[in-house]
Rosetta silent file (secondary structure, phi, psi, omega in degrees, C-alpha in Angstrom):
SEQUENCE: XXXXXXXXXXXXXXXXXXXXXXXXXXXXXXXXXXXXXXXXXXXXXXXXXXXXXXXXXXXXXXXXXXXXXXXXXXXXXXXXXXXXXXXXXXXXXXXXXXXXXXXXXXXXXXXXXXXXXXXXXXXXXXXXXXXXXXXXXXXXXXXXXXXXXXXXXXXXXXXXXXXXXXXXXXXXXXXXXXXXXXXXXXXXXXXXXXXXXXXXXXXXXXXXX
SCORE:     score description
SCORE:     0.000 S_00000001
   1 L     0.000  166.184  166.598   40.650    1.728  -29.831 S_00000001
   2 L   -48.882  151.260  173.543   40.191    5.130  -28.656 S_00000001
   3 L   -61.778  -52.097 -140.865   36.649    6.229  -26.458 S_00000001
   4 L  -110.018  165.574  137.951   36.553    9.700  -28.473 S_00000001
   5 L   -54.817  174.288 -161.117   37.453   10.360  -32.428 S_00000001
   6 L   -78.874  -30.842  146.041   40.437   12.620  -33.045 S_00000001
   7 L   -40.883  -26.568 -161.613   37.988   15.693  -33.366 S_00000001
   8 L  -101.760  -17.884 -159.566   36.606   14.794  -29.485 S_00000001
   9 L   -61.890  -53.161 -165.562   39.755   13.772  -27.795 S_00000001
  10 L  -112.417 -168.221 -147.976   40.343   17.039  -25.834 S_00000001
  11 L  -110.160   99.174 -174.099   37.451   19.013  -24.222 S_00000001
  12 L   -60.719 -150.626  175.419   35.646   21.550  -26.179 S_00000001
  13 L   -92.126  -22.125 -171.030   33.261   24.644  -25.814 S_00000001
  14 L   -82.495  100.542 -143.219   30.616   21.797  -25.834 S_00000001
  15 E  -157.097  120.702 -173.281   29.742   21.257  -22.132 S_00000001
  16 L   -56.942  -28.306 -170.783   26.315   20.025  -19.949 S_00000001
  17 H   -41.687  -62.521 -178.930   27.211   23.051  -17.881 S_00000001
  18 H   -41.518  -17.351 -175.498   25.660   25.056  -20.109 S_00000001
  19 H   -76.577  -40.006  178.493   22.479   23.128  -19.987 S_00000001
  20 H   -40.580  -80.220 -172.001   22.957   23.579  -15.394 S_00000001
  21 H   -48.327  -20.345  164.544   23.316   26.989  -15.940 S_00000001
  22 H   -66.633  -44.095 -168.807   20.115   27.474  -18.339 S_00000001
  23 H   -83.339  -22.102  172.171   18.175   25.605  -15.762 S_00000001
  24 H   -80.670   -4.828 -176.587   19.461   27.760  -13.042 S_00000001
  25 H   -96.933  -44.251 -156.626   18.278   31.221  -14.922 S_00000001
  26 H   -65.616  -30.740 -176.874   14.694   29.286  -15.696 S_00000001
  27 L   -82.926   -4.017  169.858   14.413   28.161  -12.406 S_00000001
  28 L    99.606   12.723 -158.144   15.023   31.748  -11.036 S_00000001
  29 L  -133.009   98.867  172.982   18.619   31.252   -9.348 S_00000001
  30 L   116.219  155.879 -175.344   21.143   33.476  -10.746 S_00000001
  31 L   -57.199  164.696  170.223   21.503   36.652  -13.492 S_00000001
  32 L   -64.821   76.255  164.748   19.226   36.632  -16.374 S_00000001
  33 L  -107.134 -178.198  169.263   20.658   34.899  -19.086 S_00000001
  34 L   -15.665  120.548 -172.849   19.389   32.557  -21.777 S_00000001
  35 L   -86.600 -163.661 -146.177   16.618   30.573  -20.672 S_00000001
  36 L   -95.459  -24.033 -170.485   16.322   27.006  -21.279 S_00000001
  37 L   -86.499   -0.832 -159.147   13.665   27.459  -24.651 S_00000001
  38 L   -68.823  175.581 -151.507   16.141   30.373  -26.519 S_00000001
  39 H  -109.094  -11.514 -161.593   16.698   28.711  -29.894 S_00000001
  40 H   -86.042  -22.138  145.962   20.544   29.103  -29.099 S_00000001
  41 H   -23.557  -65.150 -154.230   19.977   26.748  -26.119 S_00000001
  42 H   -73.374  -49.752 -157.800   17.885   24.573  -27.948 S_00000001
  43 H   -84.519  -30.647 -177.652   20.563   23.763  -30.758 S_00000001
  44 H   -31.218  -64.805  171.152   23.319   23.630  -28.110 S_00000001
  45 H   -57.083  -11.327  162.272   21.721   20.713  -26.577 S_00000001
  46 H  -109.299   17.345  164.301   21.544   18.877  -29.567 S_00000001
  47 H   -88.928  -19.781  169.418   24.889   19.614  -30.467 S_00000001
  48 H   -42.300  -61.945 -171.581   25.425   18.184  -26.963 S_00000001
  49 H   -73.734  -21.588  156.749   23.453   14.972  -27.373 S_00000001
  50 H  -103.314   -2.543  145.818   25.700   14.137  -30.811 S_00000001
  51 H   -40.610  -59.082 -179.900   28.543   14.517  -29.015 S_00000001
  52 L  -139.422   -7.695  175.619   28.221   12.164  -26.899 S_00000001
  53 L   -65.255  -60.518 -178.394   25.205    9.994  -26.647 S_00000001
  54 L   -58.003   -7.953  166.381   25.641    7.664  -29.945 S_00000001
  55 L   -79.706  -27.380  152.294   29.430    6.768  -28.271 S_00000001
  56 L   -16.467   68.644 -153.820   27.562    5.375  -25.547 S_00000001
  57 H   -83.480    7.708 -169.880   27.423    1.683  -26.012 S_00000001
  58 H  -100.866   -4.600 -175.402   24.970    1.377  -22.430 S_00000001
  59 H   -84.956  -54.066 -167.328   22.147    3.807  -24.512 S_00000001
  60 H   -55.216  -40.715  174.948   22.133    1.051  -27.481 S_00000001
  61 H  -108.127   13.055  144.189   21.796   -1.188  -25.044 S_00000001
  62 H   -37.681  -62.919 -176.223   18.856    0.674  -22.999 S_00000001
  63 H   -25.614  -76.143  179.135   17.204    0.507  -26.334 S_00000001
  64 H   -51.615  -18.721  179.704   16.841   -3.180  -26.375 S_00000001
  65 L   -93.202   11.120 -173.751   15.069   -3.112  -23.160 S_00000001
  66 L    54.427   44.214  146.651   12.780   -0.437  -24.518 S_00000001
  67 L  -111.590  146.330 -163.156   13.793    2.609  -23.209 S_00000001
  68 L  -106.972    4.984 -165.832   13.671    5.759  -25.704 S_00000001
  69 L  -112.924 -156.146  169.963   15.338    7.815  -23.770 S_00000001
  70 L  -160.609 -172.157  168.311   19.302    8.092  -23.434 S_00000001
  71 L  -115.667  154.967 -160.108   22.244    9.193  -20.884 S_00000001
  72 L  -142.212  157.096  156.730   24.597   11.746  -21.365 S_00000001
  73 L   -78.483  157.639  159.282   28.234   13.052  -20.209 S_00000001
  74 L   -70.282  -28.902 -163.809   30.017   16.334  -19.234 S_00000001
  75 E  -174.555  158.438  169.529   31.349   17.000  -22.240 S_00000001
  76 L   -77.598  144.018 -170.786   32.899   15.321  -25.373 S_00000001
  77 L    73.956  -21.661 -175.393   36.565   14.105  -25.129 S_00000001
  78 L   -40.895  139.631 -177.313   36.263   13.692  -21.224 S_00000001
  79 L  -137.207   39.550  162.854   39.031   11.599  -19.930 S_00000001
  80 L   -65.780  137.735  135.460   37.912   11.363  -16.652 S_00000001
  81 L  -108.497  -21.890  172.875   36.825    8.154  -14.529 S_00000001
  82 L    59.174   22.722  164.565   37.056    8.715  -11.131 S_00000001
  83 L  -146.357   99.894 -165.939   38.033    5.220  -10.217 S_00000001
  84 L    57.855 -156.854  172.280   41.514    4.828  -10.354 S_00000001
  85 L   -67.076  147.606  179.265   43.929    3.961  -13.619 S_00000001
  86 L  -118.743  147.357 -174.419   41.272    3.998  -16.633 S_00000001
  87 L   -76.512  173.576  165.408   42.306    1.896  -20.175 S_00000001
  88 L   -65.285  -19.111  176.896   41.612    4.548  -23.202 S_00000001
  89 L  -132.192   50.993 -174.031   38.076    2.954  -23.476 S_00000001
  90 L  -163.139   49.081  159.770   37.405    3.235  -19.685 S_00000001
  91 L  -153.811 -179.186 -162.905   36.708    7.201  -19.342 S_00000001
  92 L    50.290   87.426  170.745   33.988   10.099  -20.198 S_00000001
  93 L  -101.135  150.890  145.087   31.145    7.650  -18.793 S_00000001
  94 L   -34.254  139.582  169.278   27.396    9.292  -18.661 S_00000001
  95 E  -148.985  143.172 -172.503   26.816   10.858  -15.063 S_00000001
  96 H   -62.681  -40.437  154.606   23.653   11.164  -13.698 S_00000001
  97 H   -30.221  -53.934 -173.174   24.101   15.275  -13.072 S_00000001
  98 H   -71.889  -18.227 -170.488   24.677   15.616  -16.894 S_00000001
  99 H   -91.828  -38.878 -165.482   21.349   13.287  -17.803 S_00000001
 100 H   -53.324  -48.701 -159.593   19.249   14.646  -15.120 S_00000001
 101 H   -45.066  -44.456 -160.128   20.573   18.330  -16.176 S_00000001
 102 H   -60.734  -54.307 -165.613   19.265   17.115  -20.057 S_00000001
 103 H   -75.718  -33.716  163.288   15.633   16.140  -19.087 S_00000001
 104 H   -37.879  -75.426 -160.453   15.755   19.652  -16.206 S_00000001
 105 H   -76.390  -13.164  176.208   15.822   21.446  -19.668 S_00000001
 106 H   -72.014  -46.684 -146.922   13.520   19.411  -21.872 S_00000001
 107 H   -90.394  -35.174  176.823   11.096   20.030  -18.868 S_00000001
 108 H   -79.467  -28.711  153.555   11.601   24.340  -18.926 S_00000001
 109 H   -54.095  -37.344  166.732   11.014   23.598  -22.597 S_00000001
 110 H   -62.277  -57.199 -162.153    7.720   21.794  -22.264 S_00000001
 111 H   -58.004  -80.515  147.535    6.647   24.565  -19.601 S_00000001
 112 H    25.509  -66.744 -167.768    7.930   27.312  -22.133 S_00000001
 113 H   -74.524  -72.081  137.535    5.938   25.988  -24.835 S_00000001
 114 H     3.393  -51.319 -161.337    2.684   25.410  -22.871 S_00000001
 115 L   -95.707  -15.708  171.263    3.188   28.998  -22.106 S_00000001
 116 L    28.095   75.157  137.468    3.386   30.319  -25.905 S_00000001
 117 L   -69.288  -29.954 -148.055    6.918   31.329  -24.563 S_00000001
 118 L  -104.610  117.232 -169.399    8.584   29.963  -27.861 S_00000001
 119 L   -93.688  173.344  159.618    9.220   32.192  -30.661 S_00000001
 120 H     9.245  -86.964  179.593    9.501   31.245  -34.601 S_00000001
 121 H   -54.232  -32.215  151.922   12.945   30.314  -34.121 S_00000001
 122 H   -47.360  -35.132 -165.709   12.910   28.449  -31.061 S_00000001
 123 H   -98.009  -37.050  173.311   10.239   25.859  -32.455 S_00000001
 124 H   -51.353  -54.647  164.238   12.673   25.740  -35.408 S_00000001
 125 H   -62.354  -20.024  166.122   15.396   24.698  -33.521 S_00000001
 126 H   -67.600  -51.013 -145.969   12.867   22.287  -31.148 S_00000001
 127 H   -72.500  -15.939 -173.376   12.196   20.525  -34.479 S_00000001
 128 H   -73.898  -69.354 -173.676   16.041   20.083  -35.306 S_00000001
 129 H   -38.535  -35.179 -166.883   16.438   18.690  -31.487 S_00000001
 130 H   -74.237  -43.340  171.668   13.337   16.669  -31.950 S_00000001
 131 H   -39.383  -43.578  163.586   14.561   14.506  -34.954 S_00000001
 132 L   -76.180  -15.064  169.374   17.473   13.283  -32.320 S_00000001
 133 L  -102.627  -25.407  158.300   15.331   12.613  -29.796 S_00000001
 134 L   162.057 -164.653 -154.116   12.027   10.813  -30.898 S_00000001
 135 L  -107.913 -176.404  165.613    9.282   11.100  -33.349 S_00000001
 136 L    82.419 -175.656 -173.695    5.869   12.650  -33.765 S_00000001
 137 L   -91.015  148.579 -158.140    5.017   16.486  -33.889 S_00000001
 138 L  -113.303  124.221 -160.674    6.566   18.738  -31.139 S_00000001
 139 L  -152.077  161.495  177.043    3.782   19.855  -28.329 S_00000001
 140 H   -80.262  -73.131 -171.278    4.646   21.130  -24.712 S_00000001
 141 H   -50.450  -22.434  165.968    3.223   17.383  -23.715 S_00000001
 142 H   -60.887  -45.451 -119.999    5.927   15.648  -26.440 S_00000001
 143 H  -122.722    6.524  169.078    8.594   17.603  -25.051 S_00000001
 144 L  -115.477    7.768 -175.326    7.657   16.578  -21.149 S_00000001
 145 L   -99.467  -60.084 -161.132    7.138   12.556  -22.665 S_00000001
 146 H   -79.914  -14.565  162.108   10.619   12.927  -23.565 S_00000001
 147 H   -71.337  -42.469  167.485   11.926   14.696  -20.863 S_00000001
 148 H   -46.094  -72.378 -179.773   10.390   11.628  -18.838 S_00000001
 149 H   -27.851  -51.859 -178.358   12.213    9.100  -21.638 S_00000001
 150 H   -94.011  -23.599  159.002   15.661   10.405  -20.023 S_00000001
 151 H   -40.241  -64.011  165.269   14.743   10.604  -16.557 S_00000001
 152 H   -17.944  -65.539 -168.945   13.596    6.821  -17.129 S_00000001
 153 H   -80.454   10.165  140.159   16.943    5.713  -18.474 S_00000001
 154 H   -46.903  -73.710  151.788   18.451    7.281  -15.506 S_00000001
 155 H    18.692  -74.088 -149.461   15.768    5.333  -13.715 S_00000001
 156 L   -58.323  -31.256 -154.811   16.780    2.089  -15.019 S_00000001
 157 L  -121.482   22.926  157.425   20.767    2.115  -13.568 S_00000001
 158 L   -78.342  141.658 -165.611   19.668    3.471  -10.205 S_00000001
 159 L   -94.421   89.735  172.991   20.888    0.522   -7.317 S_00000001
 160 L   -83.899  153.730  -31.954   17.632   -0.720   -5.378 S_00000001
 161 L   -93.387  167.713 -161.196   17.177   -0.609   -2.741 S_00000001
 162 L   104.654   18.839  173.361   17.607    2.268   -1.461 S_00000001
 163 L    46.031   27.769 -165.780   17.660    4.681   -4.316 S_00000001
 164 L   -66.672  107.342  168.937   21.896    4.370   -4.566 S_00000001
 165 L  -113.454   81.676 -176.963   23.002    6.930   -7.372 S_00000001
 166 L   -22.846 -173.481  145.796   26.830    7.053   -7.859 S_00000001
 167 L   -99.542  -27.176  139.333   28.450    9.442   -9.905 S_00000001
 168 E   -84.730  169.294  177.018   28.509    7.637  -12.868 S_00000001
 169 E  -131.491  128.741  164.001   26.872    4.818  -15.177 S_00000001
 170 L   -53.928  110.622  177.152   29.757    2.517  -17.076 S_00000001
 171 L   -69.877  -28.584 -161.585   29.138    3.180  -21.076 S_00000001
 172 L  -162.628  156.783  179.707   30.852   -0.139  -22.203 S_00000001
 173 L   115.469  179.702  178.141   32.584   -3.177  -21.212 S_00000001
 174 L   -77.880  -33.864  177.809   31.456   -5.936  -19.399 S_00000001
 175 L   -69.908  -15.632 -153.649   30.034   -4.040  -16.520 S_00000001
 176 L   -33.908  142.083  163.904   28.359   -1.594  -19.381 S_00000001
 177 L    85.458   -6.778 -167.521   25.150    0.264  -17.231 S_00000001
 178 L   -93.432  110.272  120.506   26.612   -0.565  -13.947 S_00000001
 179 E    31.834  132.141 -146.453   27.466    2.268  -11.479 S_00000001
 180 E  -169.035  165.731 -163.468   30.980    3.823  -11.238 S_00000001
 181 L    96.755 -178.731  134.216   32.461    6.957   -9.236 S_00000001
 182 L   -24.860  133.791  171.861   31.756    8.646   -6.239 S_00000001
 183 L  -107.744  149.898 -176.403   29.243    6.342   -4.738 S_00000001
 184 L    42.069   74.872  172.473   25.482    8.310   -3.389 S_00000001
 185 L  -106.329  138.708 -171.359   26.932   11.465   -4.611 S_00000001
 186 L   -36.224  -78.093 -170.257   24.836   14.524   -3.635 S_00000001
 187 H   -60.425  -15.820  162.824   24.354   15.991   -6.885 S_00000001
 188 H   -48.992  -22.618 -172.526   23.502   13.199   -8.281 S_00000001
 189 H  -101.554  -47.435  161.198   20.338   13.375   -6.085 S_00000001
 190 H   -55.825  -20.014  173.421   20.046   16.947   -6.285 S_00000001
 191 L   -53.663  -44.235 -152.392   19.943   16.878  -10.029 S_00000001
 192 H   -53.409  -69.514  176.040   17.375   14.352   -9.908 S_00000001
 193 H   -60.682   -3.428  149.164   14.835   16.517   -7.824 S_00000001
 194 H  -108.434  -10.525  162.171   15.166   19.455   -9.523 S_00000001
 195 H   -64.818  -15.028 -179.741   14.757   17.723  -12.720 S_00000001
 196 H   -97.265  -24.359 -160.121   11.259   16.414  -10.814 S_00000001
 197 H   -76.337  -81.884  166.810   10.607   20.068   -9.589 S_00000001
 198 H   -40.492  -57.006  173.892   10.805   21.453  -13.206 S_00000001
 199 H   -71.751    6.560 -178.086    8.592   18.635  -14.161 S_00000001
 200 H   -91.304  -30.289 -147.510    6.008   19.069  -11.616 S_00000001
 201 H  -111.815   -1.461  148.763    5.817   22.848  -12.626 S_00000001
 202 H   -97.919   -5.724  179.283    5.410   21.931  -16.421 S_00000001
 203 H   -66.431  -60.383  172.628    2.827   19.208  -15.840 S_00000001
 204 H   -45.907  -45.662  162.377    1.072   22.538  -14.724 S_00000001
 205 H   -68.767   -9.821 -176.140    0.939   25.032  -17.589 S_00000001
 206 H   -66.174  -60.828 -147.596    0.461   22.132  -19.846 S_00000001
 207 L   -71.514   -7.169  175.431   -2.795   21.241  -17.890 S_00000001
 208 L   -94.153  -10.117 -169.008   -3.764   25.130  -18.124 S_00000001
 209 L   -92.541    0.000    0.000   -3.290   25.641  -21.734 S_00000001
């Protein structure tokens, strides 16, 4: 069968850039535009995350190994693979830039919040996001647990040793979870460490409020 339904097949407005680009005004790189906590942000990413996470057969089976967290894509409909010819249900894989990018903004979100940054509307739209993402009442320390939850399931399909992070993780198949792509591709690394950056600098207003 097809990867995407017939809605998904080609390649919408709905795109991880936007989350890159959120993280690049919070982090202080670039004009002022929407930060990563605006509420219009906030639902983006979880229009993001039902896009494409539940197609994802390597998140279901994170799950069984008990990770909460999940991987992400560029975009819904991607018919990319970047390794040669791909069957119809052997493109749009998770890439570690788009997961890192996810848990970057869950982490400017914690810090945000912490920071009683977050208006009305904003916490309305965390609570929408939150339902797709895990349980319990929404706190600046929830919303850095769960920013952790998708670093982790990054984590887990990292090549040891010797930290190898491709450009992709294989969604399905026999290989499902296995490494695919560009092999040690820079942003893949850079993602990672500015997604640890952001989290170093929300562990801090949490611990001040």
């Amino acid at each position: 069968g097809e990867v995407w339904p017939k809605d998904l097949r080609s390649p919408c407005e709905l795109d991880v850039q936007t989350l890159i680009v959120t993280n690049f005004v919070a982090a202080g790189i670039g004009d002022p535009v929407l930060p990563p906590h605006d509420h219009r942000i906030i639902n983006t990413a979880g229009k993001i995350v039902e896009s494409m996470a539940r197609y994802y057969e390597v998140n279901a089976v994170d799950r069984t190994k008990g990770l909460v967290g999940l991987l992400i894509g560029r975009y819904p409909g991607d018919t990319y693979c970047g390794y040669g010819a791909c069957a119809k249900t052997d493109y749009g894989n998770p890439w570690f830039i788009a997961t890192h990018a996810l848990a970057e903004f869950l982490y400017f979100v914690a810090r945000a919040w912490c920071q009683d940054r977050l208006t009305i509307e904003d916490a309305k739209a965390l609570s929408v996001l939150w339902k797709q993402l895990t349980r319990g009442a929404v706190t600046g320390w929830n919303a850095l647990e769960m920013a952790d939850s998708v670093m982790k399931n990054a984590k887990a399909h990292v090549v040891m040793p010797g930290v190898h992070m491709s450009e992709q993780i294989k969604k399905n198949g026999p290989d499902v979870g296995q490494q695919a792509g560009v092999p040690d591709l820079t942003w893949s690394y850079a993602s990672a460490l500015s997604a640890l950056l952001a989290r170093h600098k929300a562990i801090a207003a949490c611990r001040k409020n």
